[in-house]
Short mmCIF file of N, CA and C in Angstrom, two decimals:
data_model
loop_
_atom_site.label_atom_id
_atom_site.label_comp_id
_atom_site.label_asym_id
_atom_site.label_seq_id
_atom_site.Cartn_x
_atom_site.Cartn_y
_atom_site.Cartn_z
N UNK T 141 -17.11 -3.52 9.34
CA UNK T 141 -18.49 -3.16 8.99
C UNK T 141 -19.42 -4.36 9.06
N UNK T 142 -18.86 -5.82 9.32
CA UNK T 142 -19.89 -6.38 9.14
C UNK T 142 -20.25 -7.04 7.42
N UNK T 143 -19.88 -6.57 6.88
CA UNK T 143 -20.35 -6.85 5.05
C UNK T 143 -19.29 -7.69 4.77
N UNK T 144 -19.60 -8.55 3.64
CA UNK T 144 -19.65 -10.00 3.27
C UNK T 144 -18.36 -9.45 1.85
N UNK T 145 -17.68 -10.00 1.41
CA UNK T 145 -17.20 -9.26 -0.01
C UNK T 145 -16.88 -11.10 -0.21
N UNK T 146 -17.35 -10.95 -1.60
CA UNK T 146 -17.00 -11.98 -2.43
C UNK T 146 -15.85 -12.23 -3.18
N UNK T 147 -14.68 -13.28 -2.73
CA UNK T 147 -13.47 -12.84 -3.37
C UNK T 147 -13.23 -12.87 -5.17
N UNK T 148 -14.17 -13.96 -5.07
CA UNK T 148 -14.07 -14.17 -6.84
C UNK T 148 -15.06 -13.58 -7.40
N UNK T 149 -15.80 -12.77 -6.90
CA UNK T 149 -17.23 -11.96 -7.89
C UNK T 149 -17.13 -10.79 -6.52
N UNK T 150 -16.08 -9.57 -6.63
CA UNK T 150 -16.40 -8.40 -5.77
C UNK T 150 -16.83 -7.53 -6.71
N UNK T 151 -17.68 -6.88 -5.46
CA UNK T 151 -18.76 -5.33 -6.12
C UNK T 151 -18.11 -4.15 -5.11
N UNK T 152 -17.47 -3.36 -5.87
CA UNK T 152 -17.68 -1.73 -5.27
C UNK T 152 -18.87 -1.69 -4.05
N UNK T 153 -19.92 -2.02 -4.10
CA UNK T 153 -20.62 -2.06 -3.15
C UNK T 153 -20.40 -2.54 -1.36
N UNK T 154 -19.47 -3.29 -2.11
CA UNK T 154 -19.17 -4.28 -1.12
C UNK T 154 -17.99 -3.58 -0.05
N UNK T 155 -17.24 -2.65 -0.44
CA UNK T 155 -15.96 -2.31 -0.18
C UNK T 155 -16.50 -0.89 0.64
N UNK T 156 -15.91 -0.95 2.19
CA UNK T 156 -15.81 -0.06 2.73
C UNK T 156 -14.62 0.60 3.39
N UNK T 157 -14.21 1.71 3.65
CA UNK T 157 -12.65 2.09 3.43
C UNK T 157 -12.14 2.00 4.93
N UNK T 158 -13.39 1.86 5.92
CA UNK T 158 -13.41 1.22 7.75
C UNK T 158 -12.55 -0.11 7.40
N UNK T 159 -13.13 -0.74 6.31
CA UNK T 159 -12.50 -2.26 6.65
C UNK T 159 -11.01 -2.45 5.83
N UNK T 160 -11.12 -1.55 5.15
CA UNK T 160 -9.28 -1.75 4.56
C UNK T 160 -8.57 -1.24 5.47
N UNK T 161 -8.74 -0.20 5.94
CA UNK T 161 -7.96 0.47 6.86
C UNK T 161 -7.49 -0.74 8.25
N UNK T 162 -8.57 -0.90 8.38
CA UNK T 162 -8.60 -1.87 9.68
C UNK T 162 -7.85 -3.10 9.80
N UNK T 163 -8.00 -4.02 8.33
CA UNK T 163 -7.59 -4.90 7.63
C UNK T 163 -5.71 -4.47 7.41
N UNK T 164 -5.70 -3.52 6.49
CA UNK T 164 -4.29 -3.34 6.14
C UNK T 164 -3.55 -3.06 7.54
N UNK T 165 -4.24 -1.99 8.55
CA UNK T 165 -3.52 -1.87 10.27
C UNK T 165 -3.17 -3.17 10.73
N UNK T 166 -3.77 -4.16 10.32
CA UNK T 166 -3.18 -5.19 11.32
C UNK T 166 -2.42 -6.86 10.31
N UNK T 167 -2.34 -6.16 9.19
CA UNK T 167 -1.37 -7.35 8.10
C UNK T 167 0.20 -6.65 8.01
N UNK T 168 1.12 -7.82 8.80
CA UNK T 168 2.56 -7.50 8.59
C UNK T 168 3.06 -7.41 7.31
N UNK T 169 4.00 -6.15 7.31
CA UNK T 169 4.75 -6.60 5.81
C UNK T 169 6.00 -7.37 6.62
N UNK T 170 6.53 -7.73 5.67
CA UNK T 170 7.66 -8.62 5.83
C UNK T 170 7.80 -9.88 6.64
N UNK T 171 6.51 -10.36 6.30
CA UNK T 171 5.85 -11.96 7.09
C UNK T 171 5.99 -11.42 8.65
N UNK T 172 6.04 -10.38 9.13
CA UNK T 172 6.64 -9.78 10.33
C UNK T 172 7.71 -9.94 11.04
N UNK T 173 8.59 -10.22 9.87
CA UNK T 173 10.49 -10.49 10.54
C UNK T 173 11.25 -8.86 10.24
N UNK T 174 10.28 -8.07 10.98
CA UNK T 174 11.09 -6.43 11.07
C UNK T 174 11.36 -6.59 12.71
N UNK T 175 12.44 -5.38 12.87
CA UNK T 175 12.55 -4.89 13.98
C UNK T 175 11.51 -4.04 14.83
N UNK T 176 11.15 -3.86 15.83
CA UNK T 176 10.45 -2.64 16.28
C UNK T 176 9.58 -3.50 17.31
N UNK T 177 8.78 -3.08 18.12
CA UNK T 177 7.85 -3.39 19.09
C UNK T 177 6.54 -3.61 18.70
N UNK T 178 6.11 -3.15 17.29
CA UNK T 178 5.03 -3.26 16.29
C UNK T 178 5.30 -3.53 15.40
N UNK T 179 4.50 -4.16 14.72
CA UNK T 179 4.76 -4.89 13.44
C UNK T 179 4.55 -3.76 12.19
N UNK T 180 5.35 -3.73 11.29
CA UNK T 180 5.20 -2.63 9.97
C UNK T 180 3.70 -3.01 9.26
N UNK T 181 3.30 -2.76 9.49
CA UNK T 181 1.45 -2.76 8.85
C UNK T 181 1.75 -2.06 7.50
N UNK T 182 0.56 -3.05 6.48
CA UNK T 182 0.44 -2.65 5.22
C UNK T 182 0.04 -1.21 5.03
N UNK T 183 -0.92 -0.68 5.94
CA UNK T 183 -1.14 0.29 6.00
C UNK T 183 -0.41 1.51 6.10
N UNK T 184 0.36 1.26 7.19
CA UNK T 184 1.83 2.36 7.25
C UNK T 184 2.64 2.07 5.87
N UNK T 185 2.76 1.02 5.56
CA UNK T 185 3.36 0.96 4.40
C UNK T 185 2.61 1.56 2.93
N UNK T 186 1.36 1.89 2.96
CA UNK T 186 0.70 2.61 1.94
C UNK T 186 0.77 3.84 2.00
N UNK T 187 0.93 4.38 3.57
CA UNK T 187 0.92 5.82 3.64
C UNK T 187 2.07 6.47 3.43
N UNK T 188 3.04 5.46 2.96
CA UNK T 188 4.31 5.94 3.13
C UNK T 188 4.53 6.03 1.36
N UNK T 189 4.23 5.10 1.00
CA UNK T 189 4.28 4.83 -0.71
C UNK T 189 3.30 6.27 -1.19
N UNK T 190 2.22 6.11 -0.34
CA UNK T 190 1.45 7.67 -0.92
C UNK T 190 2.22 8.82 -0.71
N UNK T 191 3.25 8.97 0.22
CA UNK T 191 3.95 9.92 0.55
C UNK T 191 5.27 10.26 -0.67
N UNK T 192 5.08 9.07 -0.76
CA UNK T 192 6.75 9.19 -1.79
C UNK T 192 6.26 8.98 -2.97
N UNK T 193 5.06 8.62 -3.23
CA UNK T 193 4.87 8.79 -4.50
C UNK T 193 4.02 10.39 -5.08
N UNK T 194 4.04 11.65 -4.11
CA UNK T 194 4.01 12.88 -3.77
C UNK T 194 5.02 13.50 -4.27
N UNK T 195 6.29 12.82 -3.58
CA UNK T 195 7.46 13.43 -3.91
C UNK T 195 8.40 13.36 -4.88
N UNK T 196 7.51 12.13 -5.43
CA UNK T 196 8.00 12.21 -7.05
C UNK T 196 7.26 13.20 -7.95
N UNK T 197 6.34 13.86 -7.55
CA UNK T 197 5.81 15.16 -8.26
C UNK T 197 4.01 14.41 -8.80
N UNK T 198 4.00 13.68 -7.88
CA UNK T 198 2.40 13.08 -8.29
C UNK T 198 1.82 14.04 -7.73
N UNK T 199 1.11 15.25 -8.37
CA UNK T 199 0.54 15.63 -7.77
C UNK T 199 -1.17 15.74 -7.98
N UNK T 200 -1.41 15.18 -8.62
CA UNK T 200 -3.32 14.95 -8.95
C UNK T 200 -3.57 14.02 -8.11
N UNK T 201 -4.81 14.70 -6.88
CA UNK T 201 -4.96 14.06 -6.02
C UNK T 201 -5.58 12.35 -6.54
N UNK T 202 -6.27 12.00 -7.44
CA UNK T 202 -6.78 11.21 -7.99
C UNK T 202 -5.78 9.99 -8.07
N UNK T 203 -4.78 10.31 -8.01
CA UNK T 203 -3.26 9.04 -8.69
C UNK T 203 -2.74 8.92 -6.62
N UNK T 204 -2.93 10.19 -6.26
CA UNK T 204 -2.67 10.29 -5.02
C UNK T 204 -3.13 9.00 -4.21
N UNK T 205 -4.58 9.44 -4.09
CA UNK T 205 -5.96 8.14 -3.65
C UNK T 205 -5.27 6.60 -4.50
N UNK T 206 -4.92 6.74 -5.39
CA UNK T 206 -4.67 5.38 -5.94
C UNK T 206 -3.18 4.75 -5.50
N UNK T 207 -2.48 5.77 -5.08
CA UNK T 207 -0.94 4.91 -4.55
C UNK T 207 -1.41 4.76 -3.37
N UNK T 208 -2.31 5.61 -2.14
CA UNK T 208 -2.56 4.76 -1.04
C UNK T 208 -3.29 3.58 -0.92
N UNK T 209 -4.16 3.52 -1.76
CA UNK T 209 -5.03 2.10 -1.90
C UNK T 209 -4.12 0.92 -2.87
N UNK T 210 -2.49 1.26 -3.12
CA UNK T 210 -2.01 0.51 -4.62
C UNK T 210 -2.43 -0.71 -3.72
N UNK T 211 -1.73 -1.18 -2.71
CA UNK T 211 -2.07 -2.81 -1.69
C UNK T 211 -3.39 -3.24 -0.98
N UNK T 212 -4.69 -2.03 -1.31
CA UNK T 212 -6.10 -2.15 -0.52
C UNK T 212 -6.20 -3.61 -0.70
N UNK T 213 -6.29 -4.60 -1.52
CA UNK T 213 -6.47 -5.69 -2.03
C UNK T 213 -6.26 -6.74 -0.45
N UNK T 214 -5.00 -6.61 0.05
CA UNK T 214 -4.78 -7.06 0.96
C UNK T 214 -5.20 -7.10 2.11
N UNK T 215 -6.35 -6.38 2.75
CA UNK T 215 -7.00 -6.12 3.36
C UNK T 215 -7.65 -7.34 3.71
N UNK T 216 -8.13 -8.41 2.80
CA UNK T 216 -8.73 -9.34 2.60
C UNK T 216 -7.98 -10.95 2.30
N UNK T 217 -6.85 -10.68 1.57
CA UNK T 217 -6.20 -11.74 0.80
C UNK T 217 -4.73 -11.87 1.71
N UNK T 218 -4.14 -11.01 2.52
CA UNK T 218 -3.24 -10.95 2.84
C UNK T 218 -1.88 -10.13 1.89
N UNK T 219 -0.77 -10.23 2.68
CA UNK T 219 0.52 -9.58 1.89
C UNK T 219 1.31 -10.87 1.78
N UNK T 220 1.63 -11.13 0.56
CA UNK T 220 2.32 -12.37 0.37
C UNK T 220 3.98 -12.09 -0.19
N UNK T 221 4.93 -12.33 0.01
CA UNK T 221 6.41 -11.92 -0.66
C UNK T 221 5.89 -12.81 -2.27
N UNK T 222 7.06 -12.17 -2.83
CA UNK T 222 6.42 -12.33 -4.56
C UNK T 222 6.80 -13.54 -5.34
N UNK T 223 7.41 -14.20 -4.86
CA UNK T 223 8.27 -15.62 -4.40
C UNK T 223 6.88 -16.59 -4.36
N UNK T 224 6.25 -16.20 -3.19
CA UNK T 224 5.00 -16.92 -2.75
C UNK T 224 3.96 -16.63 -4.00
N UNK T 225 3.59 -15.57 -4.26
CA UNK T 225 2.45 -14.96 -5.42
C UNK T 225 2.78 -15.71 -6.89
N UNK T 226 4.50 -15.72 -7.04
CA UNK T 226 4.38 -16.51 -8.36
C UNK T 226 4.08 -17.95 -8.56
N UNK T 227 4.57 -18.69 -7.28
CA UNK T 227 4.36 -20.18 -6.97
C UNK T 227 2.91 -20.21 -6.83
N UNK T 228 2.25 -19.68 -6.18
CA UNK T 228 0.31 -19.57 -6.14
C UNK T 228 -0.14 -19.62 -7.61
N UNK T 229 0.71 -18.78 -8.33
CA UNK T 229 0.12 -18.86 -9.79
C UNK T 229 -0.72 -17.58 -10.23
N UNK T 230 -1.11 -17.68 -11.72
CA UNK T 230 -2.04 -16.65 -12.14
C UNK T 230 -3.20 -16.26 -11.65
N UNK T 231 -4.10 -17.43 -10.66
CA UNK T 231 -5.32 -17.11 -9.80
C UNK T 231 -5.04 -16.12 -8.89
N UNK T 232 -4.00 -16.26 -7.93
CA UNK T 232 -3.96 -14.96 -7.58
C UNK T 232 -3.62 -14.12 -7.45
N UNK T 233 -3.21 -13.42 -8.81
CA UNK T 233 -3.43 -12.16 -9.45
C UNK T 233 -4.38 -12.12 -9.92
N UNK T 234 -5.21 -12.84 -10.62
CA UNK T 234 -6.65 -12.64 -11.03
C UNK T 234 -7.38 -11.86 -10.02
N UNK T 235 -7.46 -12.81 -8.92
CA UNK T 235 -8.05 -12.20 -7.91
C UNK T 235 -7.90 -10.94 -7.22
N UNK T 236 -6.34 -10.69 -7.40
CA UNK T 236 -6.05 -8.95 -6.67
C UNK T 236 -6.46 -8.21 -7.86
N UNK T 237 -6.42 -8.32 -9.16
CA UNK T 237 -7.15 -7.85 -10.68
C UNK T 237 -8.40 -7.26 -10.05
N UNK T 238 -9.15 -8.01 -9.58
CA UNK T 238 -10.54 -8.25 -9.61
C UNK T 238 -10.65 -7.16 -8.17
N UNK T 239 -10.36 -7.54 -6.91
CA UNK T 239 -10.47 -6.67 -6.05
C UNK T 239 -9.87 -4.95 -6.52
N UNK T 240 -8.60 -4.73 -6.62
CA UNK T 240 -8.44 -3.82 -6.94
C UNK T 240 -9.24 -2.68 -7.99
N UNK T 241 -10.32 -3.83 -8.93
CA UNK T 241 -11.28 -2.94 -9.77
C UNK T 241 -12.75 -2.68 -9.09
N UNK T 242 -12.65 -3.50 -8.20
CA UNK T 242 -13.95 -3.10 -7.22
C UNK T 242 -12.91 -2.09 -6.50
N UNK T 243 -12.07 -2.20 -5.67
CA UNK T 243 -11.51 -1.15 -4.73
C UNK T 243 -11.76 0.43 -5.55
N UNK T 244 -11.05 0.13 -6.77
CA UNK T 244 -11.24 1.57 -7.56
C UNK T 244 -12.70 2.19 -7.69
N UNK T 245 -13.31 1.11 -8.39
CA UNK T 245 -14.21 1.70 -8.98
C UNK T 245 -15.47 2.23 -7.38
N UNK T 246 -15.19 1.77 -6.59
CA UNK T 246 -15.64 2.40 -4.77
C UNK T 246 -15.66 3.62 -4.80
N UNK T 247 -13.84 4.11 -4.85
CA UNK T 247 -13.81 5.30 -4.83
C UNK T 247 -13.49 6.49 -5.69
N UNK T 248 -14.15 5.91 -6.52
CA UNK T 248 -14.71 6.74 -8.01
C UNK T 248 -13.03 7.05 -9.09
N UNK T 249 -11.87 5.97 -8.72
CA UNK T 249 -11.08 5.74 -9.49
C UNK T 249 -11.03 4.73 -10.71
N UNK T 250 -10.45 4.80 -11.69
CA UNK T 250 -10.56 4.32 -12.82
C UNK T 250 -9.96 2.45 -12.55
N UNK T 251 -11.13 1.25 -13.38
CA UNK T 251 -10.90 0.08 -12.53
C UNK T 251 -9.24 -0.45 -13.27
N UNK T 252 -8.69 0.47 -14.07
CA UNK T 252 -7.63 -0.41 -14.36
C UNK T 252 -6.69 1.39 -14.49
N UNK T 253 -5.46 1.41 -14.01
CA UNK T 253 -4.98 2.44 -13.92
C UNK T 253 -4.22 3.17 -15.24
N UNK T 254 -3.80 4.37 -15.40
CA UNK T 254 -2.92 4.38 -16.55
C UNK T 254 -2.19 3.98 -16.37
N UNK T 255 -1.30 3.62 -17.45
CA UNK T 255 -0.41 2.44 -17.18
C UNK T 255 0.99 3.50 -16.59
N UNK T 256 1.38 4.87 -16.85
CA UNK T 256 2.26 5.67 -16.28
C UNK T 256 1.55 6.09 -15.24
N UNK T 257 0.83 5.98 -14.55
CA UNK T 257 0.33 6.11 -13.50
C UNK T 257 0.87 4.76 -11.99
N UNK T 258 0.52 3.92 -13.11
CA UNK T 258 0.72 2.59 -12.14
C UNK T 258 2.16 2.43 -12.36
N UNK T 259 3.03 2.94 -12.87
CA UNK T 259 4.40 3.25 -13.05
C UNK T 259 4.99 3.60 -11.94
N UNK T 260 4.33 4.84 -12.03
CA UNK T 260 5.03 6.21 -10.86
C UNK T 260 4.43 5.33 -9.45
N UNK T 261 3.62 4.84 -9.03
CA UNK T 261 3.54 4.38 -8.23
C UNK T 261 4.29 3.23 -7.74
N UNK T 262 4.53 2.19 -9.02
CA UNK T 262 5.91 1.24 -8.67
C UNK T 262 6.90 1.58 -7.81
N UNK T 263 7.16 2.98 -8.52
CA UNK T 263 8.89 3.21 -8.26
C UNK T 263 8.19 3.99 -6.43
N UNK T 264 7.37 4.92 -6.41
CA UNK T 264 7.49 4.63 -5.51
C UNK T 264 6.82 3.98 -3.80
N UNK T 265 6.51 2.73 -4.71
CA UNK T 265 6.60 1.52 -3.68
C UNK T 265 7.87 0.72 -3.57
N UNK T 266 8.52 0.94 -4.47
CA UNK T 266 9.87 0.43 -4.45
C UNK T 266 10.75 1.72 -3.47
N UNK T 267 10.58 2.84 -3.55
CA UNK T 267 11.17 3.70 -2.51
C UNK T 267 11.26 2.97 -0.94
N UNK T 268 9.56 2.65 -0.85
CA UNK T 268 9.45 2.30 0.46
C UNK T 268 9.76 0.99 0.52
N UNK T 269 10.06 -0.18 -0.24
CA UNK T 269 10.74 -1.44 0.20
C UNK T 269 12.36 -0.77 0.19
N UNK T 270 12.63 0.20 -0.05
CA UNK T 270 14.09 -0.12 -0.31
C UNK T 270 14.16 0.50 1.53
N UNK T 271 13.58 1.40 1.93
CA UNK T 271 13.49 2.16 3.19
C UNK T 271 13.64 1.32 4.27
N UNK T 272 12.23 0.22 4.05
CA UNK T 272 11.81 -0.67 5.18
C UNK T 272 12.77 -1.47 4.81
N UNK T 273 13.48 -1.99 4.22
CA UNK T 273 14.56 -3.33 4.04
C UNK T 273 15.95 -2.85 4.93
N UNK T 274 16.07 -1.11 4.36
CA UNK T 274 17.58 -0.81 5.42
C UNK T 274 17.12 -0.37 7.01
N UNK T 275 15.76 -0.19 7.15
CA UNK T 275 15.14 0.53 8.55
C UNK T 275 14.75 -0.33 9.54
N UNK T 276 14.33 -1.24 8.81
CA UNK T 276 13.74 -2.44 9.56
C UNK T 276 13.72 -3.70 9.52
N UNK T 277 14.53 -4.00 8.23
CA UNK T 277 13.96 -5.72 7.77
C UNK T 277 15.60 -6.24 8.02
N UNK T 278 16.43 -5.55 8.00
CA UNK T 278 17.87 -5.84 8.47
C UNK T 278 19.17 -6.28 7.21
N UNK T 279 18.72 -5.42 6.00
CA UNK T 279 19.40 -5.52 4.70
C UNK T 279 20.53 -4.56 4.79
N UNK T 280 21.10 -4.69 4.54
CA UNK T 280 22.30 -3.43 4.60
C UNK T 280 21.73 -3.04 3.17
N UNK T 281 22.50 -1.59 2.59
CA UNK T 281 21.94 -0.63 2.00
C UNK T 281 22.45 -1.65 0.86
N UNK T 282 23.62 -2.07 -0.03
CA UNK T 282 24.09 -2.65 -0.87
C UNK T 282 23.11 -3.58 -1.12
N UNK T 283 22.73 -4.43 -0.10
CA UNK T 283 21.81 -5.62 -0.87
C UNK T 283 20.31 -4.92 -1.39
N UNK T 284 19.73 -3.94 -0.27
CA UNK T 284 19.01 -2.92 -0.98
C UNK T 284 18.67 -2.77 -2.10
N UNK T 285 20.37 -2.13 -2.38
CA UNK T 285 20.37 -1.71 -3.80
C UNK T 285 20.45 -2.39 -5.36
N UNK T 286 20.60 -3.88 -4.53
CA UNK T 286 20.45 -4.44 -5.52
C UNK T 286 19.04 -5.37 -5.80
N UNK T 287 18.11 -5.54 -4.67
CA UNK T 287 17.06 -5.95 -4.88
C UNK T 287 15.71 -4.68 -5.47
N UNK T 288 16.12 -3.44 -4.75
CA UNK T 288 14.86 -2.85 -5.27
C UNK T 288 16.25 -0.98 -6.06
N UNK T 289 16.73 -1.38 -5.91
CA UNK T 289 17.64 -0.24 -6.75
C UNK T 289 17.76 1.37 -5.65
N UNK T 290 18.44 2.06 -5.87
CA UNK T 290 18.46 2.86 -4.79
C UNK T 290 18.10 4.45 -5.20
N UNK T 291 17.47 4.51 -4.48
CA UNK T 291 16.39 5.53 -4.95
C UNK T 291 17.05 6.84 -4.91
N UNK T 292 16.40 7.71 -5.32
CA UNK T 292 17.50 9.31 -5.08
C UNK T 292 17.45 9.54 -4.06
N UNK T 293 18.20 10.52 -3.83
CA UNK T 293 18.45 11.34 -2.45
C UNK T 293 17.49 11.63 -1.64
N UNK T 294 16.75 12.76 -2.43
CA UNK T 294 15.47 13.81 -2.94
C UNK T 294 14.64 12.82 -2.81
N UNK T 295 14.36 11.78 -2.86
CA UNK T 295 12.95 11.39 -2.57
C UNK T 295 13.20 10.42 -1.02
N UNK T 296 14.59 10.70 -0.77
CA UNK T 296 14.22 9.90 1.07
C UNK T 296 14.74 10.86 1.85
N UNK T 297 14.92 12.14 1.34
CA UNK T 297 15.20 12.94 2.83
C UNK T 297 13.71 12.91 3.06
N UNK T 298 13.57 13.02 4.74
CA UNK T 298 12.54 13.31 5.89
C UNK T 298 11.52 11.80 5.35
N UNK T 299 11.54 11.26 4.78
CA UNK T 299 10.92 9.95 4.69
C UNK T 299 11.11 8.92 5.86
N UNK T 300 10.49 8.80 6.95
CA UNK T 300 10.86 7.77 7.83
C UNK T 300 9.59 6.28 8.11
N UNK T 301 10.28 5.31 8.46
CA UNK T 301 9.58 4.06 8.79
C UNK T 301 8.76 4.40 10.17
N UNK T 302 7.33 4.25 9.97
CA UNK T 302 6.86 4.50 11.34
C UNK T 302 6.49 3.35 12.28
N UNK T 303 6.48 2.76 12.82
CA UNK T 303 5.89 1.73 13.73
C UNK T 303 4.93 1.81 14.56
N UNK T 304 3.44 1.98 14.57
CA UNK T 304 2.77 2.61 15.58
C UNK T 304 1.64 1.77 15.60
N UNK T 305 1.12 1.23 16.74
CA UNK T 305 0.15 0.60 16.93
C UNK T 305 -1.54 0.99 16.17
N UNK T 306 -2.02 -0.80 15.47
CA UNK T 306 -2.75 -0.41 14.51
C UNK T 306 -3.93 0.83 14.62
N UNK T 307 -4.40 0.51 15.91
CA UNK T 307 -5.39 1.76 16.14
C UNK T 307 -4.82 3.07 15.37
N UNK T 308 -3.98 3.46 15.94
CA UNK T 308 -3.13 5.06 15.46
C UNK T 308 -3.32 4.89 13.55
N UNK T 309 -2.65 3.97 12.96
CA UNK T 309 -2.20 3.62 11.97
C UNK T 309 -3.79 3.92 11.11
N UNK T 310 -4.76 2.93 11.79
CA UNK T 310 -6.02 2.96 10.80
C UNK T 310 -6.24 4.33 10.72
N UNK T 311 -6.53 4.69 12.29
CA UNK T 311 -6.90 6.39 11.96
C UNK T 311 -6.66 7.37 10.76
N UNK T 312 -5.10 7.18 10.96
CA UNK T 312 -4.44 7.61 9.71
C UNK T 312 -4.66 7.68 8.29
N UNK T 313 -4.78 6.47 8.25
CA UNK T 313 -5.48 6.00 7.18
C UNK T 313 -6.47 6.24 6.88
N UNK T 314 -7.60 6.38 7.33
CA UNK T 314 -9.03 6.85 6.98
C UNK T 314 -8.73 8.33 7.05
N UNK T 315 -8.00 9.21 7.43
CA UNK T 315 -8.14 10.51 7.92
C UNK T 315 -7.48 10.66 6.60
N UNK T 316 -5.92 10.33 5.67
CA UNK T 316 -5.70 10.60 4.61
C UNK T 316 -6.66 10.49 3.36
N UNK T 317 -7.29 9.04 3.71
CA UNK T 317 -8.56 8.81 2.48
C UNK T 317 -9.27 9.67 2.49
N UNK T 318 -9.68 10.46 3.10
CA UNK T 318 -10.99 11.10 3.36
C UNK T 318 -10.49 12.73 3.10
N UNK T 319 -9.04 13.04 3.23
CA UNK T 319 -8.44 14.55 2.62
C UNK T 319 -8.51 14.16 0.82
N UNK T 320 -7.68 13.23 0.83
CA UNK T 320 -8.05 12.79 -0.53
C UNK T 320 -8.96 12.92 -1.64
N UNK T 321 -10.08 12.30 -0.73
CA UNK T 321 -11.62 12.45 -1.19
C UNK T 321 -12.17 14.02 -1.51
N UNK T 322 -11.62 14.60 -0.42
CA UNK T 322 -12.37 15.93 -0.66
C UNK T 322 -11.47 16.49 -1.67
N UNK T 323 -10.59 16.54 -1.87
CA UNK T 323 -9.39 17.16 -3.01
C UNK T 323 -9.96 16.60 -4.18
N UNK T 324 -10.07 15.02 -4.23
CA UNK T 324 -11.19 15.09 -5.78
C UNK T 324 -12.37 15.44 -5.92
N UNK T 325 -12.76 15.92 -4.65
CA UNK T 325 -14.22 16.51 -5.18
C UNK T 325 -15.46 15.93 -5.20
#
């Protein structure tokens, strides 16, 4: 879009859902040491966490909108492994604090989540690291299971890793935000 966002003083104003989309389509997860011909984009990786966090029975579209945007933050700041985020220190989490309450409060979500809300969404973003670690990142299922725990059955049948060039990916992405949107009304 063109617009300026301030990392340490962001405004809702500032945040347009063209530029996360666009932003998250083209940031690797996994520093980009996956398999595939495309790199796993944050983005595919949100749509997938929104997916599975569906199938854990989230069903108010409102919590919906908020597990696809849980990583919007990154759009701007990057995806960092958590290794890296704790050595950076408390600034930046401050800072994803701070974006994520402009991100919310954009799209008329609450700037700090319920806290069983931001729960159910953990587990399943942890669905989808445990997915992308045996699909793509080259973990066998055991180490999997011991870094992000192994998820039920029931929430990874028909769940798959997609790889698709960012164009496709953003689309996606704006086309889910925007069903979203109309479901809250």
């Amino acid at each position: 879009s063109g617009r300026r966002l301030d990392l340490l003083d962001p405004t809702p104003m500032d945040v347009e859902i063209e530029d996360i989309a666009h932003g998250l389509a083209f940031v690797a997860r996994w520093n980009g040491q996956t398999r595939g011909d495309w790199p796993y984009s944050v983005a595919e990786h949100s749509l997938l966490v929104e997916g599975a966090y569906r199938r854990q029975g989230g069903s108010d579209p409102r919590w919906q909108l908020a597990a696809l945007l849980h990583d919007a933050p990154e759009y701007v700041i990057g995806d960092m492994i958590s290794p890296v985020k704790a050595a950076v220190g408390p600034g930046y989490a401050e800072m994803d604090a701070r974006l994520t309450a402009a991100i919310h409060l954009r799209f008329g979500l609450p700037a700090v989540l319920p806290v069983a809300v931001k729960k159910a969404i953990k587990q399943a973003d942890k669905v989808s690291a445990w997915l992308e670690a045996v699909q793509i990142a080259g973990f066998s299922e055991d180490e999997a299971d011991k870094l992000f725990g192994r998820p039920a059955l029931a929430l990874l049948q028909g769940l798959q890793i997609k790889l698709r060039a960012p164009s496709v990916v953003r689309a996606d992405f704006i086309a889910r935000h925007k069903v979203l949107l109309g479901l809250i009304g």
